[in-house]
Short mmCIF file of C-alpha atoms and ligand atoms in Angstrom, two decimals:
data_model
loop_
_atom_site.label_atom_id
_atom_site.label_comp_id
_atom_site.label_asym_id
_atom_site.label_seq_id
_atom_site.Cartn_x
_atom_site.Cartn_y
_atom_site.Cartn_z
CA MET A 1 11.03 -17.59 2.26
CA PHE A 2 8.07 -16.62 -0.30
CA GLU A 3 8.52 -15.19 -3.48
CA VAL A 4 5.95 -12.51 -3.53
CA ILE A 5 4.72 -11.66 -7.97
CA HIS A 6 2.40 -8.35 -8.94
CA ILE A 7 -0.28 -9.02 -10.99
CA PRO A 8 -1.05 -6.46 -12.18
CA ALA A 9 -5.65 -5.84 -12.33
CA PHE A 10 -7.61 -3.28 -13.63
CA LYS A 11 -5.86 0.37 -14.55
CA ASP A 12 -3.30 1.28 -11.97
CA ASN A 13 -4.27 -1.66 -9.36
CA TYR A 14 -2.03 -4.66 -7.80
CA ILE A 15 -2.74 -7.95 -6.49
CA TRP A 16 0.38 -9.42 -4.84
CA LEU A 17 0.98 -12.79 -4.15
CA LEU A 18 2.95 -14.97 -2.35
CA ARG A 19 4.28 -18.64 -2.56
CA GLN A 20 6.18 -20.65 -1.38
CA GLY A 21 6.40 -24.62 -2.55
CA MET A 22 3.53 -25.14 -3.95
CA HIS A 23 1.85 -22.87 -1.34
CA ALA A 24 0.08 -18.91 -2.01
CA VAL A 25 -1.71 -16.15 0.16
CA VAL A 26 -3.13 -13.29 -2.52
CA VAL A 27 -3.04 -9.48 -1.00
CA ASP A 28 -6.71 -7.45 -1.88
CA PRO A 29 -7.25 -9.05 -5.34
CA GLY A 30 -9.86 -6.61 -6.86
CA ASP A 31 -10.48 -9.78 -9.61
CA ALA A 32 -10.42 -12.96 -9.47
CA ARG A 33 -9.73 -13.60 -12.87
CA PRO A 34 -5.88 -12.53 -13.12
CA VAL A 35 -5.32 -15.05 -10.53
CA LEU A 36 -7.34 -17.74 -11.34
CA ASN A 37 -5.21 -18.07 -14.46
CA LEU A 38 -2.06 -17.90 -12.85
CA LEU A 39 -2.51 -20.26 -9.89
CA GLY A 40 -3.90 -22.60 -13.02
CA ARG A 41 -1.06 -21.90 -14.64
CA GLN A 42 1.55 -22.93 -12.37
CA GLY A 43 -0.42 -25.65 -10.89
CA TRP A 44 -0.31 -23.43 -7.45
CA SER A 45 -2.72 -23.70 -4.46
CA LEU A 46 -4.04 -21.18 -3.11
CA SER A 47 -3.92 -21.34 0.62
CA GLY A 48 -5.81 -17.63 2.09
CA ILE A 49 -7.00 -14.75 0.80
CA LEU A 50 -6.07 -11.25 2.67
CA ILE A 51 -7.68 -7.75 2.71
CA THR A 52 -6.61 -4.60 3.86
CA HIS A 53 -10.33 -2.62 3.09
CA HIS A 54 -13.25 -2.98 2.05
CA HIS A 55 -12.69 -1.26 -1.92
CA ALA A 56 -14.39 -2.99 -4.90
CA ASP A 57 -10.88 -3.15 -6.48
CA HIS A 58 -9.39 -4.51 -3.60
CA GLN A 59 -12.37 -7.50 -2.52
CA GLY A 60 -13.86 -7.87 -5.94
CA GLY A 61 -12.36 -11.02 -6.52
CA ILE A 62 -13.65 -12.54 -3.63
CA ALA A 63 -16.48 -14.19 -3.93
CA SER A 64 -14.75 -15.96 -7.63
CA LEU A 65 -11.99 -16.72 -5.76
CA LYS A 66 -13.76 -18.71 -2.83
CA GLN A 67 -15.61 -20.56 -4.69
CA ARG A 68 -12.50 -22.44 -6.76
CA TYR A 69 -10.38 -22.49 -3.53
CA PRO A 70 -12.55 -22.50 -0.38
CA VAL A 71 -10.41 -20.60 1.81
CA GLN A 72 -10.06 -18.58 5.10
CA VAL A 73 -10.75 -14.11 3.52
CA TYR A 74 -8.59 -11.73 6.53
CA GLY A 75 -9.86 -8.66 6.35
CA PRO A 76 -11.04 -5.72 9.15
CA ALA A 77 -13.40 -6.19 11.86
CA CYS A 78 -15.47 -3.37 10.58
CA GLU A 79 -15.56 -2.82 7.21
CA PRO A 80 -17.70 -5.04 4.70
CA ILE A 81 -15.76 -7.11 3.24
CA HIS A 82 -17.35 -10.56 1.52
CA GLY A 83 -17.14 -14.22 2.74
CA LEU A 84 -15.48 -12.55 5.73
CA ASP A 85 -14.11 -15.97 7.53
CA ARG A 86 -10.47 -13.98 10.01
CA PRO A 87 -12.40 -10.67 11.27
CA LEU A 88 -9.20 -8.67 11.93
CA ARG A 89 -8.59 -5.30 14.09
CA GLY A 90 -4.71 -4.71 14.20
CA GLY A 91 -2.41 -6.12 16.66
CA GLU A 92 -3.19 -10.40 15.99
CA THR A 93 -0.69 -12.41 13.79
CA VAL A 94 -1.68 -13.74 10.94
CA ARG A 95 -0.57 -17.56 10.31
CA ILE A 96 -0.62 -19.42 6.85
CA ASP A 97 0.73 -22.37 7.89
CA PRO A 98 1.16 -23.95 4.39
CA LEU A 99 3.60 -21.34 3.46
CA GLY A 100 4.85 -20.74 7.16
CA LEU A 101 3.71 -17.59 7.08
CA SER A 102 3.37 -15.15 9.70
CA LEU A 103 2.83 -11.46 9.07
CA GLN A 104 1.82 -8.85 11.89
CA VAL A 105 -1.88 -6.90 11.76
CA ILE A 106 -0.72 -2.78 11.98
CA ALA A 107 -4.62 -0.78 12.29
CA VAL A 108 -3.54 1.91 9.55
CA PRO A 109 -7.05 3.75 9.43
CA GLY A 110 -7.04 7.13 7.24
CA HIS A 111 -8.10 5.69 4.03
CA THR A 112 -10.59 3.95 4.87
CA LEU A 113 -11.64 3.32 8.63
CA GLY A 114 -10.28 -0.54 9.65
CA HIS A 115 -7.83 -0.38 6.62
CA LEU A 116 -4.84 -2.86 7.75
CA ALA A 117 -1.59 -3.50 7.00
CA TYR A 118 0.03 -6.87 7.68
CA TYR A 119 3.43 -6.87 7.99
CA GLY A 120 6.06 -9.97 7.82
CA ALA A 121 10.11 -11.05 6.93
CA GLY A 122 10.53 -7.39 5.56
CA CYS A 123 7.90 -7.28 3.72
CA LEU A 124 4.24 -4.73 4.56
CA PHE A 125 1.72 -4.36 2.32
CA CYS A 126 0.01 -1.88 3.10
CA GLY A 127 -3.31 -1.02 0.25
CA ASP A 128 -3.83 2.34 -0.21
CA THR A 129 -2.20 4.02 3.01
CA LEU A 130 1.23 4.38 2.05
CA PHE A 131 1.88 3.93 -1.54
CA GLY A 132 5.67 4.91 -3.88
CA GLY A 133 6.00 8.44 -3.17
CA GLY A 134 2.48 9.83 -2.60
CA CYS A 135 -0.37 8.08 0.80
CA GLY A 136 -3.58 7.42 0.60
CA ARG A 137 -6.89 10.04 -0.25
CA LEU A 138 -8.54 10.50 3.43
CA PHE A 139 -12.12 8.64 2.45
CA GLU A 140 -13.19 7.84 5.99
CA GLY A 141 -10.46 9.20 8.19
CA SER A 142 -9.54 12.05 10.03
CA VAL A 143 -5.53 14.08 9.10
CA GLU A 144 -4.96 13.04 12.66
CA GLN A 145 -5.44 9.20 11.88
CA MET A 146 -4.02 8.91 8.79
CA ALA A 147 -0.93 11.37 9.95
CA ASP A 148 0.09 8.41 13.09
CA SER A 149 -1.01 5.40 10.47
CA LEU A 150 1.60 7.19 8.16
CA THR A 151 3.85 7.17 11.29
CA ARG A 152 3.49 3.45 12.72
CA LEU A 153 4.52 2.42 9.19
CA ALA A 154 7.96 4.92 9.15
CA ALA A 155 9.07 3.10 11.98
CA LEU A 156 9.01 -0.30 10.62
CA PRO A 157 12.96 -1.45 9.90
CA ALA A 158 14.14 0.89 7.01
CA ASP A 159 14.96 -2.17 4.62
CA THR A 160 11.13 -3.67 4.50
CA ALA A 161 10.12 -3.82 1.35
CA VAL A 162 6.81 -1.89 0.96
CA TYR A 163 4.25 -3.34 -1.68
CA CYS A 164 1.24 -0.75 -2.49
CA ALA A 165 -1.51 -1.56 -4.02
CA HIS A 166 -1.21 0.76 -7.43
CA GLU A 167 0.88 1.90 -9.51
CA TYR A 168 1.16 5.64 -8.17
CA THR A 169 4.68 6.19 -8.27
CA GLU A 170 5.87 8.03 -11.51
CA ALA A 171 2.97 11.02 -10.66
CA ASN A 172 3.32 10.60 -6.71
CA LEU A 173 6.66 12.17 -7.04
CA ARG A 174 6.48 14.66 -9.82
CA PHE A 175 4.16 16.22 -6.34
CA ALA A 176 6.79 15.59 -3.95
CA LEU A 177 9.20 17.02 -6.48
CA ALA A 178 6.65 20.98 -6.76
CA VAL A 179 7.37 20.11 -2.23
CA GLU A 180 10.83 19.62 -2.22
CA PRO A 181 12.46 20.87 -5.53
CA GLY A 182 16.16 20.62 -3.42
CA ASN A 183 15.91 17.01 -2.37
CA ARG A 184 18.59 14.77 -4.44
CA GLN A 185 17.75 11.53 -3.43
CA LEU A 186 13.83 13.10 -4.70
CA GLN A 187 15.08 14.26 -8.63
CA HIS A 188 17.18 10.58 -8.29
CA ARG A 189 13.92 8.90 -7.75
CA VAL A 190 12.38 10.37 -10.08
CA ASP A 191 14.83 9.54 -13.61
CA GLU A 192 15.06 5.84 -12.13
CA VAL A 193 11.01 5.96 -11.71
CA ALA A 194 10.91 7.93 -15.14
CA VAL A 195 13.25 4.29 -16.40
CA THR A 196 11.17 1.54 -14.84
CA ARG A 197 8.37 3.15 -15.94
CA ALA A 198 9.20 3.34 -19.42
CA LYS A 199 10.15 -0.59 -19.57
CA GLY A 200 6.35 -1.26 -18.35
CA LEU A 201 7.96 -2.70 -14.93
CA PRO A 202 6.76 -2.02 -12.10
CA THR A 203 8.16 0.63 -9.44
CA ILE A 204 6.80 -1.77 -6.88
CA PRO A 205 8.38 -3.01 -3.88
CA SER A 206 10.47 0.27 -2.76
CA THR A 207 11.58 0.39 0.85
CA MET A 208 10.89 2.21 3.86
CA ALA A 209 14.16 3.91 3.17
CA ILE A 210 13.02 5.53 0.02
CA GLU A 211 9.61 6.55 1.18
CA LYS A 212 11.58 7.39 4.22
CA ALA A 213 14.17 9.64 1.66
CA THR A 214 11.55 11.21 -0.80
CA ASN A 215 7.72 10.83 -0.11
CA PRO A 216 6.88 14.82 1.43
CA PHE A 217 3.86 12.56 3.16
CA LEU A 218 6.74 11.20 5.73
CA ARG A 219 9.53 14.24 5.91
CA CYS A 220 6.07 16.45 7.02
CA THR A 221 9.26 17.74 9.89
CA GLU A 222 11.41 19.08 7.20
CA PRO A 223 11.88 22.52 7.21
CA GLU A 224 11.28 22.63 2.82
CA VAL A 225 8.52 20.41 3.09
CA VAL A 226 7.09 22.69 5.84
CA ALA A 227 7.72 25.48 4.14
CA SER A 228 6.41 24.31 0.62
CA ALA A 229 3.24 23.20 2.92
CA ARG A 230 3.00 26.44 4.08
CA LEU A 231 3.01 28.23 0.77
CA HIS A 232 -0.67 26.01 1.29
CA ARG A 233 -1.89 26.60 4.19
CA PRO A 234 -0.13 29.50 5.89
CA GLU A 235 -1.06 28.19 9.24
CA ALA A 236 0.54 24.86 8.68
CA PHE A 237 2.94 24.85 12.10
CA ASP A 238 3.84 20.44 13.36
CA GLU A 239 3.81 17.19 11.98
CA VAL A 240 -0.91 16.49 11.34
CA THR A 241 -1.39 20.28 10.04
CA VAL A 242 1.50 20.54 7.69
CA PHE A 243 0.58 16.53 7.05
CA ALA A 244 -2.85 17.86 6.06
CA ALA A 245 -1.67 21.25 3.81
CA LEU A 246 -0.11 18.30 2.05
CA ARG A 247 -2.98 15.81 1.15
CA GLU A 248 -5.14 19.01 0.36
CA TRP A 249 -2.79 20.80 -1.78
CA LYS A 250 -1.79 17.46 -3.87
CA ASN A 251 -5.63 16.17 -4.16
CA HIS A 252 -5.74 19.82 -6.40
CA PHE A 253 -2.90 18.79 -7.74
ZN1 ZN B 1 -9.54 2.27 -2.10
FE1 FE B 2 -7.48 1.52 -4.65
#
């Protein structure tokens, strides 16, 4: 089994490094420097690069990493990804032999149109689609696409460890609490996350069970969520329109 290590980058990004023995794979290396530093310090070698979507904070480090380690870059086929060797559309399985790693590729359009998530060994790497307590903004896809993508991620096992690409949990939960002030598990998570952040620790990974219990974007059929959404968009009635109302409300929160 591999170990997952968080590499902080920029203001609030996480680059995920999966390591087994001396071999490592990185997910969304927006910046090469902290990755090269860690690999060099530990004497680990890079065996592959996984990209969830084309935004610079997720792929900006590819060129420098490839210069040092001539590895394969996996990523969305229909997005401009630097040095992409293995174009993916969802439904494939990525195997990285040095780590004995096998990941399913899941298409999760919404934040961007080609956005991918990688799932395997109980871990989900979901980029900017599902966040701790929230979800990504809709830059390219429709609300229907994003709602559908989140529904498919929510169908993964409850104990799935959710590795998203940003530390947005605390702010997301402030919004979640505005949506669902009566959610006890959410109140508990807010307290826990405050303690974790006060210690300067990451709140990621969470689990799918935690997200399903506290993330309003996965709770669009819960009565309190529907009622709150209707205060902002009275015509919201089903899962997708409630989701749309929440996403719009959050954009201005
Ligand atoms: Zn992004
Ligand atoms: Fe991002």
